[in-house]
């Protein structure tokens, strides 16, 4: 509860004071500190301000200010007396008032030891690695920008403190150019963490410190984690960490997230800053932007500070700086101010003055001033190792090959082919073992059960349905294993770099390629990853084409059909189907670029140094994806398998054959109803039903076929093929199988992807149009594939 919610006469104990630096400092100086008792004396006639009594004297606060003070009420203390074991152990001879006082102190102390810490830093600075090692979480870590696409929370206990660690998306600044920048800024301003840990890449300090200067402007309590400090030492560079911290007004803690070095010391410092245990440890500084810009800040700031509600929630100096920079989000915030016209006039005058004096606009002048401050701080603290001659690093040597003008694309395509070859060749062995195990398990379970609907449900519905998807778990794990290596090593960023020119020709940026490649794993996080794309046009087009990237849910379908119908070259067939998805994405981007209009922003893509992926990180990433696949089988796929079985089992035709039963069941009716639309593609009604189920999740295509063909009751024996592969080969022409693969690749994305498109674009209309577009493209391409296939494989 916050102080403003107390009624007249009620009392409480203070837990913590929120708010930015100067505002928070003023409240603390007035006596509003943790553990002090405060009582509401009276409310003003208009309910604002409110008079309080604290440490023996009376003080009035505006309601907006009182909202920033977190308290424990007597009612909460009474509830704790009943539920808290520690309080239940209080001596029985204590009076009620004493018990209540002890409870207030205890709950206030307990809650004051709950700390919310936000991790803020540039992309690829090691934030998520630090988050994982500190909190024990298992978030994905990749050696390229844009891995974290939303705030992730981890909870852990450190000494006597319960720490909530928030991993915010990587961002180069706190401007409002991209959704990620805006998201991080809103999180810091509105959620107001107790302490911000600014994670800085020690191997690239100057660029990383620009974000630090903006955090200083926001007047937050900041601790710097100078991460990857081992790389700085390895290069022979020297840094006076203590002096740098003094110049920045914040403690600086060297860390190595990969090994855990410095992490305990980091959180010891976080606690000291939170408790204000050492006033010399952190101090608020004002970055000097030069005499002329500082004059502009001093001129405009009083007009903004005139609005008391803003002073309680934000640093008015920060608001002034961003407003002078023409920040649209801050302009919207200030538009509600009663004196907005005065604020606008003051800004216009100052911007005109700076343009005349410095011959540059205000935003550029402020950026230049910040970098001048950074360079000055590093000149006093940082000494770069000077080798006798510039050495070519390992990264330089590798890049000379993998980004070479003539070799880059062949290497990339060859690498993809190798991944698909390994997915088939290595994955075939465990795939056969699991298939045999599922078949044996179904027979074993069926041997214990009486004939009837329940046995059919268990054997044909659950085991056959879920088992048909479980078979492809090894292929999924292998694919994610290689994707993880590409991400963690830094090669993924190079892939974006080498296709940048091609992406520009279709109206996109090289940065759009990262979400596209992520789409090979899952379309949902890939669509979320588009937040790192600054250009609205590129972001919307990238979202539109990601569904053409073949996700891991489609992989089992392609493995099933490629293994059955193209046994001589399954890896090549799989590579071609993936490349078809990329081709359709490119063509779609060319079309959409003529309809989506927006100003393009320059392509900025970091090329991080190559790093050897750790076995632990790769194993964890691969297992997390495998676990998600298993969880989906235990929930969505299991439920849909039972539903599909029931639709194929009822209404009953006891005397008829299983094939007749299937065709005249509910599922047969559904298949027959949509058959005319898909018959020109060579599909039978069972394939149609599988496609319909795939709207929920693409894995359901396989489980549906597993159920429908299992209920058919035919036994197939054909070499190394699985039972389902043999059944398909016996009933489906090769040309139709090719068309089916093309249709699955291109048609309606799953419900989860559809929802992600709506959420990221903020438009149901955009999501619906994209879904209709993908269905149309899928039908036309599958029709063409079927007709061309008949020329090669006549029925």
mmCIF file of C-alpha atoms in Angstrom, residues 158-283:
data_model
loop_
_atom_site.group_PDB
_atom_site.id
_atom_site.type_symbol
_atom_site.label_atom_id
_atom_site.label_comp_id
_atom_site.label_asym_id
_atom_site.label_seq_id
_atom_site.Cartn_x
_atom_site.Cartn_y
_atom_site.Cartn_z
ATOM 1 C CA UNK A 158 20.932 -13.105 -1.745
ATOM 2 C CA UNK A 159 21.999 -12.912 1.879
ATOM 3 C CA UNK A 160 18.926 -11.497 3.693
ATOM 4 C CA UNK A 161 17.406 -9.934 0.589
ATOM 5 C CA UNK A 162 14.805 -11.188 -1.884
ATOM 6 C CA UNK A 163 15.875 -9.792 -5.226
ATOM 7 C CA UNK A 164 13.665 -9.485 -8.290
ATOM 8 C CA UNK A 165 15.966 -9.202 -11.293
ATOM 9 C CA UNK A 166 14.450 -7.760 -14.477
ATOM 10 C CA UNK A 167 16.248 -8.352 -17.784
ATOM 11 C CA UNK A 168 15.215 -5.517 -20.110
ATOM 12 C CA UNK A 169 15.783 -5.570 -23.886
ATOM 13 C CA UNK A 170 19.158 -4.393 -25.110
ATOM 14 C CA UNK A 171 19.147 -0.817 -26.375
ATOM 15 C CA UNK A 172 21.792 1.646 -27.537
ATOM 16 C CA UNK A 173 19.939 4.645 -26.114
ATOM 17 C CA UNK A 174 16.759 5.713 -24.344
ATOM 18 C CA UNK A 175 15.346 7.615 -27.289
ATOM 19 C CA UNK A 176 12.037 6.668 -28.883
ATOM 20 C CA UNK A 177 13.215 5.414 -32.270
ATOM 21 C CA UNK A 178 12.288 1.744 -31.766
ATOM 22 C CA UNK A 179 9.672 -0.058 -29.648
ATOM 23 C CA UNK A 180 12.477 -1.588 -27.579
ATOM 24 C CA UNK A 181 13.937 1.808 -26.632
ATOM 25 C CA UNK A 182 10.509 3.091 -25.705
ATOM 26 C CA UNK A 183 9.737 -0.071 -23.737
ATOM 27 C CA UNK A 184 12.939 0.173 -21.665
ATOM 28 C CA UNK A 185 12.412 3.852 -20.955
ATOM 29 C CA UNK A 186 8.790 3.381 -19.873
ATOM 30 C CA UNK A 187 9.836 0.497 -17.642
ATOM 31 C CA UNK A 188 12.460 2.626 -15.902
ATOM 32 C CA UNK A 189 10.233 5.684 -15.520
ATOM 33 C CA UNK A 190 6.944 4.039 -14.594
ATOM 34 C CA UNK A 191 7.952 0.823 -12.797
ATOM 35 C CA UNK A 192 10.785 2.661 -11.022
ATOM 36 C CA UNK A 193 13.239 -0.120 -10.015
ATOM 37 C CA UNK A 194 15.000 0.275 -6.675
ATOM 38 C CA UNK A 195 18.396 -0.024 -8.366
ATOM 39 C CA UNK A 196 19.440 -0.094 -12.014
ATOM 40 C CA UNK A 197 22.402 -2.260 -12.998
ATOM 41 C CA UNK A 198 23.901 -0.741 -16.124
ATOM 42 C CA UNK A 199 25.683 -3.620 -17.894
ATOM 43 C CA UNK A 200 28.581 -2.268 -19.966
ATOM 44 C CA UNK A 201 30.717 -4.237 -22.411
ATOM 45 C CA UNK A 202 34.271 -3.659 -21.166
ATOM 46 C CA UNK A 203 35.650 -4.396 -24.634
ATOM 47 C CA UNK A 204 33.673 -1.504 -26.143
ATOM 48 C CA UNK A 205 33.388 1.051 -23.339
ATOM 49 C CA UNK A 206 33.027 4.303 -25.271
ATOM 50 C CA UNK A 207 29.967 3.237 -27.247
ATOM 51 C CA UNK A 208 28.306 1.629 -24.204
ATOM 52 C CA UNK A 209 28.722 4.715 -22.006
ATOM 53 C CA UNK A 210 26.339 6.784 -24.155
ATOM 54 C CA UNK A 211 23.434 4.853 -22.623
ATOM 55 C CA UNK A 212 25.027 5.423 -19.200
ATOM 56 C CA UNK A 213 24.893 9.201 -19.693
ATOM 57 C CA UNK A 214 21.160 8.985 -20.338
ATOM 58 C CA UNK A 215 20.660 6.955 -17.154
ATOM 59 C CA UNK A 216 22.558 9.684 -15.289
ATOM 60 C CA UNK A 217 20.133 12.265 -16.734
ATOM 61 C CA UNK A 218 17.203 10.206 -15.393
ATOM 62 C CA UNK A 219 18.592 10.561 -11.849
ATOM 63 C CA UNK A 220 18.177 6.876 -10.935
ATOM 64 C CA UNK A 221 20.219 4.835 -8.483
ATOM 65 C CA UNK A 222 22.685 3.073 -10.783
ATOM 66 C CA UNK A 223 25.428 0.479 -10.323
ATOM 67 C CA UNK A 224 27.623 -0.299 -13.324
ATOM 68 C CA UNK A 225 28.516 -3.899 -14.105
ATOM 69 C CA UNK A 226 31.631 -3.640 -16.271
ATOM 70 C CA UNK A 227 31.033 -6.960 -17.980
ATOM 71 C CA UNK A 228 33.389 -9.115 -20.067
ATOM 72 C CA UNK A 229 36.213 -7.600 -18.050
ATOM 73 C CA UNK A 230 38.402 -10.598 -18.901
ATOM 74 C CA UNK A 231 38.492 -9.456 -22.538
ATOM 75 C CA UNK A 232 39.764 -6.032 -21.492
ATOM 76 C CA UNK A 233 42.531 -7.680 -19.436
ATOM 77 C CA UNK A 234 43.343 -10.088 -22.250
ATOM 78 C CA UNK A 235 43.910 -7.184 -24.673
ATOM 79 C CA UNK A 236 46.291 -5.557 -22.201
ATOM 80 C CA UNK A 237 44.159 -2.441 -21.704
ATOM 81 C CA UNK A 238 44.140 -0.654 -18.344
ATOM 82 C CA UNK A 239 41.178 1.024 -16.635
ATOM 83 C CA UNK A 240 41.035 2.932 -13.360
ATOM 84 C CA UNK A 241 37.686 1.520 -12.242
ATOM 85 C CA UNK A 242 37.462 3.573 -9.032
ATOM 86 C CA UNK A 243 38.163 6.881 -10.761
ATOM 87 C CA UNK A 244 35.717 6.107 -13.576
ATOM 88 C CA UNK A 245 33.027 5.419 -10.972
ATOM 89 C CA UNK A 246 33.783 8.729 -9.257
ATOM 90 C CA UNK A 247 33.511 10.667 -12.526
ATOM 91 C CA UNK A 248 30.213 8.962 -13.415
ATOM 92 C CA UNK A 249 28.791 9.226 -9.911
ATOM 93 C CA UNK A 250 28.164 5.492 -9.574
ATOM 94 C CA UNK A 251 30.052 2.429 -8.327
ATOM 95 C CA UNK A 252 31.679 0.328 -11.050
ATOM 96 C CA UNK A 253 32.012 -3.444 -10.530
ATOM 97 C CA UNK A 254 34.106 -5.532 -12.965
ATOM 98 C CA UNK A 255 32.278 -8.777 -13.853
ATOM 99 C CA UNK A 256 32.607 -11.798 -16.123
ATOM 100 C CA UNK A 257 29.107 -13.232 -16.525
ATOM 101 C CA UNK A 258 30.373 -16.278 -18.390
ATOM 102 C CA UNK A 259 32.254 -17.512 -15.309
ATOM 103 C CA UNK A 260 30.434 -15.693 -12.522
ATOM 104 C CA UNK A 261 33.476 -13.586 -11.586
ATOM 105 C CA UNK A 262 32.489 -10.413 -9.727
ATOM 106 C CA UNK A 263 28.778 -11.244 -9.473
ATOM 107 C CA UNK A 264 28.698 -11.495 -5.630
ATOM 108 C CA UNK A 265 30.581 -8.200 -5.347
ATOM 109 C CA UNK A 266 28.090 -6.637 -7.781
ATOM 110 C CA UNK A 267 25.077 -7.528 -5.641
ATOM 111 C CA UNK A 268 26.896 -6.523 -2.445
ATOM 112 C CA UNK A 269 27.232 -3.090 -4.065
ATOM 113 C CA UNK A 270 23.591 -3.098 -5.190
ATOM 114 C CA UNK A 271 22.508 -3.638 -1.578
ATOM 115 C CA UNK A 272 24.799 -0.867 -0.306
ATOM 116 C CA UNK A 273 23.389 1.586 -2.849
ATOM 117 C CA UNK A 274 19.833 0.515 -2.047
ATOM 118 C CA UNK A 275 20.390 0.950 1.686
ATOM 119 C CA UNK A 276 22.417 4.148 1.136
ATOM 120 C CA UNK A 277 24.987 2.516 3.424
ATOM 121 C CA UNK A 278 27.860 4.560 2.018
ATOM 122 C CA UNK A 279 26.946 8.062 0.743
ATOM 123 C CA UNK A 280 30.349 8.300 -0.968
ATOM 124 C CA UNK A 281 29.619 5.191 -3.030
ATOM 125 C CA UNK A 282 27.135 6.936 -5.340
ATOM 126 C CA UNK A 283 26.410 10.594 -6.000
#
